[in-house]
Protein backbone atom coordinates (compact mmCIF):
# COMPACT_ATOMS: atom_id res chain seq x y z
CA UNK A 1 72.74 168.51 -25.16
CA UNK A 2 75.17 169.23 -28.29
CA UNK A 3 79.02 169.77 -28.10
CA UNK A 4 80.91 170.33 -30.99
CA UNK A 5 84.80 169.23 -31.71
CA UNK A 6 85.46 166.69 -29.20
CA UNK A 7 88.30 164.41 -29.52
CA UNK A 8 87.65 161.13 -29.26
CA UNK A 9 88.80 157.48 -30.47
CA UNK A 10 86.05 155.39 -32.36
CA UNK A 11 85.53 151.80 -32.74
CA UNK A 12 83.12 149.71 -35.23
CA UNK A 13 82.39 145.89 -35.13
CA UNK A 14 82.28 142.94 -32.66
CA UNK A 15 83.80 143.51 -29.19
CA UNK A 16 82.94 146.99 -28.79
CA UNK A 17 82.46 146.78 -24.97
CA UNK A 18 85.88 144.90 -24.62
CA UNK A 19 87.92 148.07 -24.05
CA UNK A 20 85.02 149.56 -21.71
CA UNK A 21 84.59 146.60 -19.48
CA UNK A 22 88.53 147.06 -18.85
CA UNK A 23 88.17 150.36 -18.43
CA UNK A 24 85.17 149.84 -15.78
CA UNK A 25 87.01 147.09 -13.70
CA UNK A 26 89.50 150.19 -13.48
CA UNK A 27 87.57 152.86 -11.99
CA UNK A 28 88.60 154.24 -8.83
CA UNK A 29 85.88 156.39 -7.81
CA UNK A 30 82.50 156.34 -9.90
CA UNK A 31 80.46 154.35 -12.70
CA UNK A 32 77.70 156.04 -14.14
CA UNK A 33 75.77 153.78 -16.64
CA UNK A 34 72.90 154.77 -18.91
CA UNK A 35 71.22 151.59 -20.87
CA UNK A 36 67.87 150.69 -22.10
CA UNK A 37 68.55 146.90 -22.02
CA UNK A 38 70.57 145.00 -19.33
CA UNK A 39 72.03 142.03 -18.77
CA UNK A 40 71.42 140.09 -15.49
CA UNK A 41 74.78 138.73 -15.22
CA UNK A 42 76.63 141.80 -16.28
CA UNK A 43 74.83 143.12 -12.82
CA UNK A 44 77.57 140.99 -11.25
CA UNK A 45 80.54 143.56 -12.55
CA UNK A 46 78.09 146.37 -10.86
CA UNK A 47 78.22 144.67 -7.72
CA UNK A 48 81.35 144.10 -7.95
CA UNK A 49 82.40 147.73 -8.44
CA UNK A 50 80.11 148.43 -5.12
CA UNK A 51 81.74 146.05 -3.39
CA UNK A 52 85.12 147.98 -3.92
CA UNK A 53 83.44 150.79 -2.76
CA UNK A 54 82.86 152.55 -6.37
CA UNK A 55 80.23 155.05 -6.35
CA UNK A 56 77.93 153.19 -8.72
CA UNK A 57 74.86 155.06 -10.71
CA UNK A 58 72.27 153.08 -13.52
CA UNK A 59 69.85 154.35 -15.51
CA UNK A 60 67.94 151.39 -16.97
CA UNK A 61 64.33 150.61 -18.27
CA UNK A 62 62.04 147.80 -17.95
CA UNK A 63 63.16 145.97 -20.84
CA UNK A 64 65.89 143.76 -18.67
CA UNK A 65 66.43 140.66 -19.97
CA UNK A 66 65.02 137.63 -18.33
CA UNK A 67 63.31 139.58 -15.62
CA UNK A 68 61.14 137.37 -14.60
CA UNK A 69 63.20 134.18 -14.95
CA UNK A 70 65.82 132.34 -12.38
CA UNK A 71 65.10 133.41 -8.77
CA UNK A 72 69.03 133.68 -8.49
CA UNK A 73 69.47 135.89 -11.49
CA UNK A 74 71.57 139.19 -9.71
CA UNK A 75 68.62 141.89 -10.29
CA UNK A 76 67.93 140.62 -7.02
CA UNK A 77 71.10 141.30 -5.64
CA UNK A 78 70.00 144.95 -6.37
CA UNK A 79 67.09 145.02 -4.65
CA UNK A 80 67.25 144.58 -0.50
CA UNK A 81 64.32 143.17 1.10
CA UNK A 82 63.80 144.40 4.68
CA UNK A 83 61.52 142.91 7.23
CA UNK A 84 59.71 144.76 9.85
CA UNK A 85 58.60 143.11 12.77
CA UNK A 86 55.66 144.16 14.77
CA UNK A 87 56.79 143.06 18.36
CA UNK A 88 53.68 143.89 19.89
CA UNK A 89 51.57 141.25 17.32
CA UNK A 90 54.45 139.08 17.94
CA UNK A 91 53.85 138.68 21.24
CA UNK A 92 49.58 138.56 20.56
CA UNK A 93 50.74 135.81 17.96
CA UNK A 94 51.87 133.60 20.56
CA UNK A 95 49.56 134.15 23.42
CA UNK A 96 47.20 132.68 20.60
CA UNK A 97 49.16 129.79 19.79
CA UNK A 98 50.00 128.55 23.57
CA UNK A 99 45.75 129.34 23.93
CA UNK A 100 45.10 126.80 21.00
CA UNK A 101 47.67 124.32 22.41
CA UNK A 102 46.27 124.53 26.05
CA UNK A 103 42.77 123.99 24.20
CA UNK A 104 43.98 121.13 22.49
CA UNK A 105 45.30 119.65 25.45
CA UNK A 106 42.01 119.99 27.21
CA UNK A 107 39.63 118.50 24.67
CA UNK A 108 41.78 115.63 24.27
CA UNK A 109 41.86 115.22 28.09
CA UNK A 110 38.70 115.03 27.85
CA UNK A 111 37.85 113.03 25.65
CA UNK A 112 40.01 110.26 27.10
CA UNK A 113 38.26 110.45 30.19
CA UNK A 114 34.83 110.46 28.89
CA UNK A 115 35.48 107.18 27.04
CA UNK A 116 37.40 105.70 30.07
CA UNK A 117 33.85 106.74 32.21
CA UNK A 118 31.45 105.31 29.13
CA UNK A 119 33.42 102.52 29.32
CA UNK A 120 33.34 101.96 33.05
CA UNK A 121 30.03 102.28 33.55
CA UNK A 122 28.45 101.48 30.27
CA UNK A 123 26.22 104.49 30.03
CA UNK A 124 26.14 105.68 26.98
CA UNK A 125 24.64 109.46 28.37
CA UNK A 126 28.26 110.74 29.24
CA UNK A 127 28.68 111.02 25.65
CA UNK A 128 26.90 114.31 25.83
CA UNK A 129 29.79 115.62 27.49
CA UNK A 130 31.56 115.82 24.11
CA UNK A 131 28.76 118.92 23.11
CA UNK A 132 31.64 121.44 25.51
CA UNK A 133 34.13 119.69 23.60
CA UNK A 134 33.15 120.52 20.17
CA UNK A 135 32.58 123.82 21.33
CA UNK A 136 36.44 124.03 22.90
CA UNK A 137 37.65 122.45 19.45
CA UNK A 138 35.78 125.15 17.46
CA UNK A 139 37.10 128.19 19.81
CA UNK A 140 40.80 126.46 19.21
CA UNK A 141 39.95 126.62 15.64
CA UNK A 142 39.00 130.31 15.54
CA UNK A 143 42.33 131.06 17.32
CA UNK A 144 44.31 129.21 14.66
CA UNK A 145 42.48 131.05 12.18
CA UNK A 146 43.23 134.24 13.72
CA UNK A 147 46.87 133.10 14.33
CA UNK A 148 47.46 132.40 10.44
CA UNK A 149 45.84 135.99 9.30
CA UNK A 150 47.63 138.15 11.67
CA UNK A 151 50.77 140.17 10.10
CA UNK A 152 53.33 139.89 12.09
CA UNK A 153 55.70 140.80 9.11
CA UNK A 154 56.02 144.35 6.95
CA UNK A 155 58.49 144.48 3.69
CA UNK A 156 59.94 147.32 2.29
CA UNK A 157 63.02 147.62 -0.22
CA UNK A 158 66.14 149.73 -0.45
CA UNK A 159 68.39 149.75 -3.58
CA UNK A 160 72.47 148.46 -3.53
CA UNK A 161 73.37 151.29 -5.21
CA UNK A 162 71.11 154.43 -6.82
CA UNK A 163 69.16 153.46 -9.67
CA UNK A 164 65.91 154.33 -12.14
CA UNK A 165 64.29 151.96 -13.82
CA UNK A 166 62.33 153.96 -16.79
CA UNK A 167 58.90 152.47 -17.76
CA UNK A 168 58.55 152.20 -21.68
CA UNK A 169 54.88 153.02 -22.84
CA UNK A 170 53.28 155.32 -25.14
CA UNK A 171 53.22 157.97 -22.20
CA UNK A 172 56.96 158.17 -21.59
CA UNK A 173 59.88 158.89 -23.67
CA UNK A 174 61.89 155.80 -24.08
CA UNK A 175 65.71 156.15 -23.13
CA UNK A 176 67.58 154.83 -25.87
CA UNK A 177 70.57 156.86 -25.11
CA UNK A 178 73.67 154.08 -24.49
CA UNK A 179 76.26 156.09 -22.28
CA UNK A 180 79.23 154.72 -19.35
CA UNK A 181 80.83 157.24 -18.03
CA UNK A 182 83.80 156.00 -15.69
CA UNK A 183 85.69 158.58 -12.70
CA UNK A 184 84.09 161.56 -14.48
CA UNK A 185 86.97 161.29 -16.54
CA UNK A 186 86.25 158.55 -19.65
CA UNK A 187 82.61 158.18 -21.61
CA UNK A 188 81.92 155.55 -23.76
CA UNK A 189 78.83 156.69 -26.22
CA UNK A 190 77.57 154.54 -29.46
CA UNK A 191 75.18 152.29 -30.04
CA UNK A 192 76.11 149.26 -27.13
CA UNK A 193 73.99 147.98 -24.46
CA UNK A 194 75.11 146.86 -21.00
CA UNK A 195 74.41 143.20 -22.65
CA UNK A 196 76.58 140.36 -23.59
CA UNK A 197 75.35 140.32 -26.76
CA UNK A 198 76.04 144.39 -27.20
CA UNK A 199 79.41 144.22 -25.17
CA UNK A 200 80.76 141.25 -27.21
CA UNK A 201 79.08 139.50 -30.04
CA UNK A 202 77.12 142.58 -31.99
CA UNK A 203 78.19 144.52 -34.41
CA UNK A 204 78.42 147.75 -32.76
CA UNK A 205 79.58 151.40 -33.03
CA UNK A 206 80.65 153.30 -30.34
CA UNK A 207 83.05 156.42 -28.92
CA UNK A 208 85.41 156.61 -26.83
CA UNK A 209 86.72 160.20 -25.05
CA UNK A 210 88.03 161.74 -22.72
CA UNK A 211 87.52 165.47 -23.90
CA UNK A 212 87.52 167.69 -20.37
CA UNK A 213 84.50 169.68 -22.02
CA UNK A 214 82.37 166.94 -23.39
CA UNK A 215 82.79 164.88 -20.09
CA UNK A 216 81.53 167.96 -18.29
CA UNK A 217 78.31 167.75 -20.42
CA UNK A 218 77.47 164.08 -20.32
CA UNK A 219 77.82 164.11 -16.41
CA UNK A 220 75.52 167.03 -16.09
CA UNK A 221 73.21 164.93 -18.80
CA UNK A 222 73.32 161.63 -16.96
CA UNK A 223 72.66 163.28 -13.76
CA UNK A 224 69.52 165.73 -15.13
CA UNK A 225 67.75 162.54 -16.47
CA UNK A 226 68.16 160.42 -12.96
CA UNK A 227 66.16 163.27 -11.30
CA UNK A 228 63.91 163.99 -14.84
CA UNK A 229 60.36 164.26 -12.70
CA UNK A 230 58.64 163.77 -16.46
CA UNK A 231 60.59 160.09 -16.62
CA UNK A 232 57.91 157.38 -15.12
CA UNK A 233 60.10 155.41 -13.01
CA UNK A 234 59.58 151.86 -12.08
CA UNK A 235 58.04 151.88 -8.25
CA UNK A 236 60.75 150.00 -6.20
CA UNK A 237 58.36 148.99 -3.51
CA UNK A 238 55.98 147.40 -5.92
CA UNK A 239 58.88 145.78 -7.84
CA UNK A 240 60.07 144.17 -4.72
CA UNK A 241 56.98 142.25 -3.83
CA UNK A 242 56.68 140.96 -7.72
CA UNK A 243 60.26 139.55 -6.83
CA UNK A 244 60.35 138.62 -3.00
CA UNK A 245 57.96 136.40 -1.49
CA UNK A 246 56.54 138.32 1.95
CA UNK A 247 55.34 135.50 4.63
CA UNK A 248 53.11 137.15 6.86
CA UNK A 249 54.23 136.07 10.07
């Protein structure tokens, strides 16, 4: 994309994200962001926008700060786990559990009976009756193993709002742009990532424009990048499995 003669405001220095965050929090319709780096705590800003029915679209990379850190980080709120139950297998599992319990009651009852008979008749041959009891315990153990390994639940993952996480590697172009488009009317571009350091602490450069022609091209650039078939996006299902625990039953 190339666009000339754009009217814009220029800011250089610390706190380059203050006005950006003010405009973003005042959004009425939509917010689109391209930022290769992303602070998990700033994701809460996007979640708040989504809660206010603002359309949010995000393009980032697998450079999310603290990617494998605290399990309470906000990145979990962007990837929603859905648990699907196989009710037929659940019925089978419940039958196996009851069968194992029944075998336990029978086995312990027979043990008590044999001990009583052996004590009463003073005949050790009665203990040969433990052979079928051992077989019952083995059968019970088999059903316990089958119950433990039976997969009742399967999982899939959805997004809270549309986002793409493009992978950084030698086969894919690096997403290095930092672009913010608010309500299709205000655009920010420059060096600041959507991070605490970028928006608050670093010495950054950014421009702000409401130029209609520039906005139109910037919007198209974001949408084209979001649907780019040549970029390698993170597999949402694989990512979800890395983030969440998936009990099978």
